[in-house]
PDB file of C-alpha atoms in Angstrom:
ATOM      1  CA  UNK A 943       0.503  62.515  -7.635  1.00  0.00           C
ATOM      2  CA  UNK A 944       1.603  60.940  -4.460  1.00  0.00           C
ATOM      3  CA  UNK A 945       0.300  60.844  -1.418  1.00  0.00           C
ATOM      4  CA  UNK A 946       1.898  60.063   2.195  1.00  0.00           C
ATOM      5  CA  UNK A 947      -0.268  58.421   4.858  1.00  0.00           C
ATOM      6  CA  UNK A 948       0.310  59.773   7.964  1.00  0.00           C
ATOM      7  CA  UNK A 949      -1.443  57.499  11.084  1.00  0.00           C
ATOM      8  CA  UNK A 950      -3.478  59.843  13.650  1.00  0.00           C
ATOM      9  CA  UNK A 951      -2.439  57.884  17.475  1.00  0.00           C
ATOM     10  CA  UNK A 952      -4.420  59.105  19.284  1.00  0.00           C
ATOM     11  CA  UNK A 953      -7.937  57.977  17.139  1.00  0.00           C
ATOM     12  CA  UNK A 954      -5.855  54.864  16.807  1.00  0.00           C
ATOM     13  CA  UNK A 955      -6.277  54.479  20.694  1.00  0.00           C
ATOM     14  CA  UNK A 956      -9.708  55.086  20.786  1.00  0.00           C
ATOM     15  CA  UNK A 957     -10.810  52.936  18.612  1.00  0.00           C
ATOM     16  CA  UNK A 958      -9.052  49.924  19.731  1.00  0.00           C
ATOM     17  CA  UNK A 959     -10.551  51.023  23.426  1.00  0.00           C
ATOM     18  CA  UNK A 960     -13.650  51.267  21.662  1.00  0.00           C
ATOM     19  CA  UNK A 961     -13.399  47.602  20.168  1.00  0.00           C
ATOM     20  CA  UNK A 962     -11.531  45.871  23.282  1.00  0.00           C
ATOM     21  CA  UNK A 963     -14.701  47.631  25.092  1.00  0.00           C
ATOM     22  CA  UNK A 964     -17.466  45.420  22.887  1.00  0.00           C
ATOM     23  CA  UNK A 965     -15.360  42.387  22.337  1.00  0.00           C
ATOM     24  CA  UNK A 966     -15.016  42.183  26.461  1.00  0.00           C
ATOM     25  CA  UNK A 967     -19.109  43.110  26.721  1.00  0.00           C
ATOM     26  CA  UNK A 968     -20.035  40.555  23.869  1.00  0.00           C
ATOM     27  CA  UNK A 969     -19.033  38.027  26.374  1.00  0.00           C
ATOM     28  CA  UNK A 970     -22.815  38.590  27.345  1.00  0.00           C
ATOM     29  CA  UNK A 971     -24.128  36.704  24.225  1.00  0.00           C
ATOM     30  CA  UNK A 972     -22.984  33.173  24.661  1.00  0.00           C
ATOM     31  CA  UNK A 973     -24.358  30.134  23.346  1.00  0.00           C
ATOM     32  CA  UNK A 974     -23.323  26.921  25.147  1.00  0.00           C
ATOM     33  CA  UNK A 975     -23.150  23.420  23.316  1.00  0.00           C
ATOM     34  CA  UNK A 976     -22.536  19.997  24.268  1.00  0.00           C
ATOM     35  CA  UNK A 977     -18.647  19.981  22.520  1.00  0.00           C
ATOM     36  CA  UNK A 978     -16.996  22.687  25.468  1.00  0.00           C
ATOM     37  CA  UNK A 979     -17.046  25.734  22.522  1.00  0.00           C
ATOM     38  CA  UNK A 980     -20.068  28.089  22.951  1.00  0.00           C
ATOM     39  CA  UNK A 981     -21.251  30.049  20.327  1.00  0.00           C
ATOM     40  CA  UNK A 982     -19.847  33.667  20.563  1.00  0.00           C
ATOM     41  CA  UNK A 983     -20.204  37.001  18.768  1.00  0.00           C
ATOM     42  CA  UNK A 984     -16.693  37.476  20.452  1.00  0.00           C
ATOM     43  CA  UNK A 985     -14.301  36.045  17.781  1.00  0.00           C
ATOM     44  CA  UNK A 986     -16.874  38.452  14.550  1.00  0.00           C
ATOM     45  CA  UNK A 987     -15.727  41.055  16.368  1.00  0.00           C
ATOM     46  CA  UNK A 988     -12.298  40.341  16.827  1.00  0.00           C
ATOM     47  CA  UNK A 989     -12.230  39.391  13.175  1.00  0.00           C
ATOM     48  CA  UNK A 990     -13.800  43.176  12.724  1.00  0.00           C
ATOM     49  CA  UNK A 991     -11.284  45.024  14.527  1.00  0.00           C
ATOM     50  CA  UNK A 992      -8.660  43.863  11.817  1.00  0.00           C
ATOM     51  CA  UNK A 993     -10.583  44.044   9.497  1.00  0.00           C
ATOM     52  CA  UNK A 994     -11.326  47.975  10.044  1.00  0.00           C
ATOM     53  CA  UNK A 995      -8.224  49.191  12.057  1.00  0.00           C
ATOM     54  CA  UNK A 996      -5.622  46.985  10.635  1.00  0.00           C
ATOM     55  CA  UNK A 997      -3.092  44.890  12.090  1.00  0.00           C
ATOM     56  CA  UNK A 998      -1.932  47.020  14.848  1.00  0.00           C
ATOM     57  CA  UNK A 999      -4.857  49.217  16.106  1.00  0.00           C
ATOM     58  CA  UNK A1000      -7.009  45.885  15.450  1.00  0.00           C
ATOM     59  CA  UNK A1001      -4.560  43.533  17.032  1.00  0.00           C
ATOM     60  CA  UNK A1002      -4.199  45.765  19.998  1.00  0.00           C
ATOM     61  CA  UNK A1003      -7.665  45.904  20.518  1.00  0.00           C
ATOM     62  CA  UNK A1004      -7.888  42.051  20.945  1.00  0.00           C
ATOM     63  CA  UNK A1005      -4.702  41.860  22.921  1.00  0.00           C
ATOM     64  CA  UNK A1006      -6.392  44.390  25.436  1.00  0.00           C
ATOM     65  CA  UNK A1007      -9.179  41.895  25.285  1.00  0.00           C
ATOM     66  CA  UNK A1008      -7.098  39.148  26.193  1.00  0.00           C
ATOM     67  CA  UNK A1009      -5.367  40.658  29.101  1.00  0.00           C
ATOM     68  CA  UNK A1010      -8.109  42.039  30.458  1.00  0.00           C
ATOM     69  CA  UNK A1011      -9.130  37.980  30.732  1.00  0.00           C
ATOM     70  CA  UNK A1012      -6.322  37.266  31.712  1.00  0.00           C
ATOM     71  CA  UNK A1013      -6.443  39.948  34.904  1.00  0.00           C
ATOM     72  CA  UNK A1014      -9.334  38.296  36.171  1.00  0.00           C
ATOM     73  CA  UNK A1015     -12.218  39.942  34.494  1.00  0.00           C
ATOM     74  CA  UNK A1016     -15.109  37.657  33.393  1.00  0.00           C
ATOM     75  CA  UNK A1017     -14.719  38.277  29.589  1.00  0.00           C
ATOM     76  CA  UNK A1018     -14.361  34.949  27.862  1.00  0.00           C
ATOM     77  CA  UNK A1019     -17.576  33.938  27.622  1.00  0.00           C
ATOM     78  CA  UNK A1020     -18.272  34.738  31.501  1.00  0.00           C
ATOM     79  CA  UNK A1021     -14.924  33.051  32.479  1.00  0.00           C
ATOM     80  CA  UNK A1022     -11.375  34.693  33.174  1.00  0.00           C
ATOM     81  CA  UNK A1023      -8.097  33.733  33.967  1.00  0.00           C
ATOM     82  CA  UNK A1024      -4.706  32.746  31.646  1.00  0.00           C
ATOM     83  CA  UNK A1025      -5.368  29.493  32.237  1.00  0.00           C
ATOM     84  CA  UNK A1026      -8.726  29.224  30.162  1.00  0.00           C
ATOM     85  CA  UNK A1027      -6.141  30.347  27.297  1.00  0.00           C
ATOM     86  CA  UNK A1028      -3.145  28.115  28.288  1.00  0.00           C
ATOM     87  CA  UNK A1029      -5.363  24.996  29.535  1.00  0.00           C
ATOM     88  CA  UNK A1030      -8.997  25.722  28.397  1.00  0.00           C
ATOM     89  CA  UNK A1031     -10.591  23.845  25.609  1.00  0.00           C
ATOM     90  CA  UNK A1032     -11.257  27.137  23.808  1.00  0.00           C
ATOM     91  CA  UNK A1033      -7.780  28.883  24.544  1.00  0.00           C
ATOM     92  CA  UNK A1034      -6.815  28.120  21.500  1.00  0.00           C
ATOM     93  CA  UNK A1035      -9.590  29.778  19.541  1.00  0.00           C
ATOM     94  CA  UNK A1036      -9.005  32.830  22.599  1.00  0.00           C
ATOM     95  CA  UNK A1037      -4.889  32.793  20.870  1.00  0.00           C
ATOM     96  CA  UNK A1038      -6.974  32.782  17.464  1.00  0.00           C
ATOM     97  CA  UNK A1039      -9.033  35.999  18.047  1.00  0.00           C
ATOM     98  CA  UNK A1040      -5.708  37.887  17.544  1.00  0.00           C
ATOM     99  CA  UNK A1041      -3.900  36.076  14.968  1.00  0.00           C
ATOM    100  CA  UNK A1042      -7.221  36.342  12.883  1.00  0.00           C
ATOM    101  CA  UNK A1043      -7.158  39.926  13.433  1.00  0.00           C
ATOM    102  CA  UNK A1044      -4.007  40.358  12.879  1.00  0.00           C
ATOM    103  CA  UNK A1045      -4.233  38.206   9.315  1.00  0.00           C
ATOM    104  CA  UNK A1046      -6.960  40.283   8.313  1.00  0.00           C
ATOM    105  CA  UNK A1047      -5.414  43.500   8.720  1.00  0.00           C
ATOM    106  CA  UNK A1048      -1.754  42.789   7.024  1.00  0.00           C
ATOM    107  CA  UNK A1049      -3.714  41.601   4.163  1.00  0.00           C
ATOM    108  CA  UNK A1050      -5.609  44.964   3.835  1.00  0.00           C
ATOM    109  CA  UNK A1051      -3.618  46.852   4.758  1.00  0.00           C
ATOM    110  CA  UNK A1052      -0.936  45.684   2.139  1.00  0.00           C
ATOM    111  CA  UNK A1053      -3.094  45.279  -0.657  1.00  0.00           C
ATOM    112  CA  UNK A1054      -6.147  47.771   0.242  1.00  0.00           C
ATOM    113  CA  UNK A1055      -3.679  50.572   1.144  1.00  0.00           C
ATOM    114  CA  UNK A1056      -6.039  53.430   3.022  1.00  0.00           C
ATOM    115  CA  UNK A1057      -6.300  56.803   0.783  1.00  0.00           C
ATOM    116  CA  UNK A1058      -5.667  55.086  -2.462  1.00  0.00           C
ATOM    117  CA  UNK A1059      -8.692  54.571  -5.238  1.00  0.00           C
ATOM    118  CA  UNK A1060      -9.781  50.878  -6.399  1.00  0.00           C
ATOM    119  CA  UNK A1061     -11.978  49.377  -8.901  1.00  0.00           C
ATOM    120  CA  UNK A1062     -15.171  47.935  -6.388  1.00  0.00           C
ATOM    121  CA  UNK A1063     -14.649  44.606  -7.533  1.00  0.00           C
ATOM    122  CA  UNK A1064     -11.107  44.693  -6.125  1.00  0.00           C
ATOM    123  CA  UNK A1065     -12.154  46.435  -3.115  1.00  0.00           C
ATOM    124  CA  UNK A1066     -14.787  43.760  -2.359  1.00  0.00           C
ATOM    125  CA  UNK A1067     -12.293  40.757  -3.474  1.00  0.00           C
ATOM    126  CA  UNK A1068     -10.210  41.764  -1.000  1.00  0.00           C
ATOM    127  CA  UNK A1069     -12.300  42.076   1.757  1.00  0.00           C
ATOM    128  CA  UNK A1070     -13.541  39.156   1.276  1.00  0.00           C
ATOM    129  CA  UNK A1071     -10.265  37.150   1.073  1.00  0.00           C
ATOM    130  CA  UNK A1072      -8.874  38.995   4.237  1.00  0.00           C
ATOM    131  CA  UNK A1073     -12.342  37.761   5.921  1.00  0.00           C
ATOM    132  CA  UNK A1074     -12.140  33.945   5.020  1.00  0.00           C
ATOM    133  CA  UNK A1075      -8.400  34.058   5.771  1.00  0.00           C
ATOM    134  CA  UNK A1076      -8.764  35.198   9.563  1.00  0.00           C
ATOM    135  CA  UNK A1077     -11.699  32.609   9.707  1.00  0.00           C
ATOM    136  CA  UNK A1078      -9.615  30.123   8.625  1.00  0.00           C
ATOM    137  CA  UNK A1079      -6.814  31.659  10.913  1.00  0.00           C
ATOM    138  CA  UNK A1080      -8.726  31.462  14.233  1.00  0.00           C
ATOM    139  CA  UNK A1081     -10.552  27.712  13.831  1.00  0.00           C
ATOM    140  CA  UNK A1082      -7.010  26.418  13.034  1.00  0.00           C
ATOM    141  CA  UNK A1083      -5.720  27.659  16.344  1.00  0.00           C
ATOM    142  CA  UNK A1084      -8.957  26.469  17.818  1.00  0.00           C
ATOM    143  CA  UNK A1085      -8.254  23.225  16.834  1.00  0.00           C
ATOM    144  CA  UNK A1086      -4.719  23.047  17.730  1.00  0.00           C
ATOM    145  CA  UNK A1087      -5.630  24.074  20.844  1.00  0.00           C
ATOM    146  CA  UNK A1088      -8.759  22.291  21.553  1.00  0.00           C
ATOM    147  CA  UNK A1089      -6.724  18.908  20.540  1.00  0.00           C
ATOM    148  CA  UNK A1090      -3.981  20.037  22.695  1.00  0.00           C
ATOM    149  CA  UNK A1091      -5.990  20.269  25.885  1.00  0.00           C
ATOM    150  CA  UNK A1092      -8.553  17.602  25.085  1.00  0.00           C
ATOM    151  CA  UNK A1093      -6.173  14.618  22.955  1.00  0.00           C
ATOM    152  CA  UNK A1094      -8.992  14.207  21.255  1.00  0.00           C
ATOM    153  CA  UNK A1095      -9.131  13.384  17.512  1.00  0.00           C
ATOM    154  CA  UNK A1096      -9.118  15.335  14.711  1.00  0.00           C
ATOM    155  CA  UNK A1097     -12.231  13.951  13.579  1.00  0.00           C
ATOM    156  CA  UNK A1098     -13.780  14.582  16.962  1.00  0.00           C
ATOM    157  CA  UNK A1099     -12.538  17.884  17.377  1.00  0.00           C
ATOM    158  CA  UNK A1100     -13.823  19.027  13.804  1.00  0.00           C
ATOM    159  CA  UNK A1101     -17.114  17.628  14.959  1.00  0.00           C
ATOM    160  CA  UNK A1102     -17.123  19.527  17.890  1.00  0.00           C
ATOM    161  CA  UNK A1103     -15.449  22.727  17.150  1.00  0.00           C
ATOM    162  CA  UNK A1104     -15.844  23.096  13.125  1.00  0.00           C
ATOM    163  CA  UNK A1105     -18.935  21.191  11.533  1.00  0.00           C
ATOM    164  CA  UNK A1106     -21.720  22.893  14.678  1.00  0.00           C
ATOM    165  CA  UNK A1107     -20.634  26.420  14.139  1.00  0.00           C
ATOM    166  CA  UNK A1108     -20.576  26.203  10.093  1.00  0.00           C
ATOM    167  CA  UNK A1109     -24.165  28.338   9.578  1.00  0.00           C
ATOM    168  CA  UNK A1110     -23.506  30.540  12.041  1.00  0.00           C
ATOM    169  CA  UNK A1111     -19.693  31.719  11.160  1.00  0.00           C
ATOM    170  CA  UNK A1112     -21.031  31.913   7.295  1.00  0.00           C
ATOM    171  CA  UNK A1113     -23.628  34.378   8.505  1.00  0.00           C
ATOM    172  CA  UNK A1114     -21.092  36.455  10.539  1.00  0.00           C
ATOM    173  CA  UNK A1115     -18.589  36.058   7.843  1.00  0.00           C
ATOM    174  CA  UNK A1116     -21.016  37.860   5.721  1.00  0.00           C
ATOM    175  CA  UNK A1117     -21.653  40.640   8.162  1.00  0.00           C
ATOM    176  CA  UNK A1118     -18.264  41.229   8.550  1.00  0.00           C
ATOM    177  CA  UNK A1119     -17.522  41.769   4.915  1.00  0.00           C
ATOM    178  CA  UNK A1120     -20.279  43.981   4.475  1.00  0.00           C
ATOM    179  CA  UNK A1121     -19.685  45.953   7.335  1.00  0.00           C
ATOM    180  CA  UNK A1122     -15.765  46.101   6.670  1.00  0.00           C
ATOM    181  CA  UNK A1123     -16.907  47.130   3.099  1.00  0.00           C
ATOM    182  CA  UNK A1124     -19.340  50.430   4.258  1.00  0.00           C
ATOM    183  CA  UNK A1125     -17.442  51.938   7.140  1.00  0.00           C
ATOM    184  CA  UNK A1126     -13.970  51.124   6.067  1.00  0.00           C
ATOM    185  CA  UNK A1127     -13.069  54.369   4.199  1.00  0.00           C
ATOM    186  CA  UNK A1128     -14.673  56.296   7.377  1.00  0.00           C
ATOM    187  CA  UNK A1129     -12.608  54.474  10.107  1.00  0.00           C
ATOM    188  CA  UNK A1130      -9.211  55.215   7.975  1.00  0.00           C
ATOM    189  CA  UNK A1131     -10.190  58.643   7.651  1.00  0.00           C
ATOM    190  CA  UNK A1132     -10.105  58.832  11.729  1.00  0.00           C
ATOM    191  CA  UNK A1133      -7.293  56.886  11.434  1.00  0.00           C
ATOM    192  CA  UNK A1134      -5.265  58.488   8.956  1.00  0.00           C
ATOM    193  CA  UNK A1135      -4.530  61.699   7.478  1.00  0.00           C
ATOM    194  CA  UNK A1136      -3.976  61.816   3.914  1.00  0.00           C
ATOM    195  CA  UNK A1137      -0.868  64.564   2.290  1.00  0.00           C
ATOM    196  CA  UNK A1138       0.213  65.016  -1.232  1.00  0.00           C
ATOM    197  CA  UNK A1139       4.030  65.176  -1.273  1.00  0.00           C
ATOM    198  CA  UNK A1140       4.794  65.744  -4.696  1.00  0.00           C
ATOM    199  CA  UNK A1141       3.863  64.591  -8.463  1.00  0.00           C
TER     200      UNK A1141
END
């Protein structure tokens, strides 16, 4: 039996409104450290938003983040303006939030298709994998962007934008597995609707 995915738009919209809303208001929770790069819950939730709506819904969501920044609202970490993205020492982690996102959701979304039954162990592998690889996604941007900016080393820069943040990204890491892992098959039921075409 086959079945033919059909995306619903408008829930589409919502919920990347709904996720550019929180990624914008985490801005609140901000953790500021010697190295320039605060700790954020900004870039788990970016991660999320791929993670649950896939590349495009999730991806738009942190694009609508971005240019809302960009417009002159205070959303990266209490900041705004393109230039804390073009010549900030975090703009290249900001560029990272939606490549991550992006990562995360292709890989999904091509090997966890939505209305199709898998084996848990396959379901969680995947998650998983999609997870680590938008992690490892967004601190390479970081650090291409952070050395870009500062000229600083590569050992400096992993010291101040990698080794700090280790414990804290492994705990949202986890988080955002789990969480991708409950409420994924009810966010692609809003986002999809599911028709048998044929045998």
């Amino acid at each position: 039996m086959k079945t033919k995915l059909t995306p619903k738009a408008a829930s589409g919209s919502v919920m990347s409104a709904l996720f550019a809303a929180l990624i914008s208001c985490a801005f609140f929770f901000s953790i500021p450290l010697p190295g320039g790069v605060p700790i954020v819950l900004q870039d788990s939730l970016a991660m999320l938003s791929g993670l649950l709506l896939g590349p495009l819904w999730g991806g738009l969501a942190v694009f609508v983040f971005l240019a809302l920044g960009c417009l002159g609202l205070p959303v990266f970490s209490g900041k705004a303006g393109y230039q804390i993205i073009v010549n900030g020492a975090t703009g290249g982690f900001l560029v990272g939030y939606l490549l991550g996102a992006v990562c995360a959701g292709i890989i999904l979304r091509l090997f966890l298709v939505p209305g199709k039954k898998y084996c848990q162990f396959r379901k969680w592998a995947l998650i998983i994998i999609a997870a680590v690889c938008a992690v490892v996604v967004l601190y390479v941007s970081g650090i291409i962007g952070f050395i870009r900016v500062t000229h600083k080393d590569f050992q400096t820069t992993l010291k101040a934008c990698v080794l700090p943040f280790l414990p804290v990204a492994s705990i949202k890491l986890v988080l955002n597995v789990v969480l991708t892992g409950t409420l994924r098959n009810l966010v692609n039921n809003a986002l999809y609707s599911v028709e048998v075409v044929g045998e």
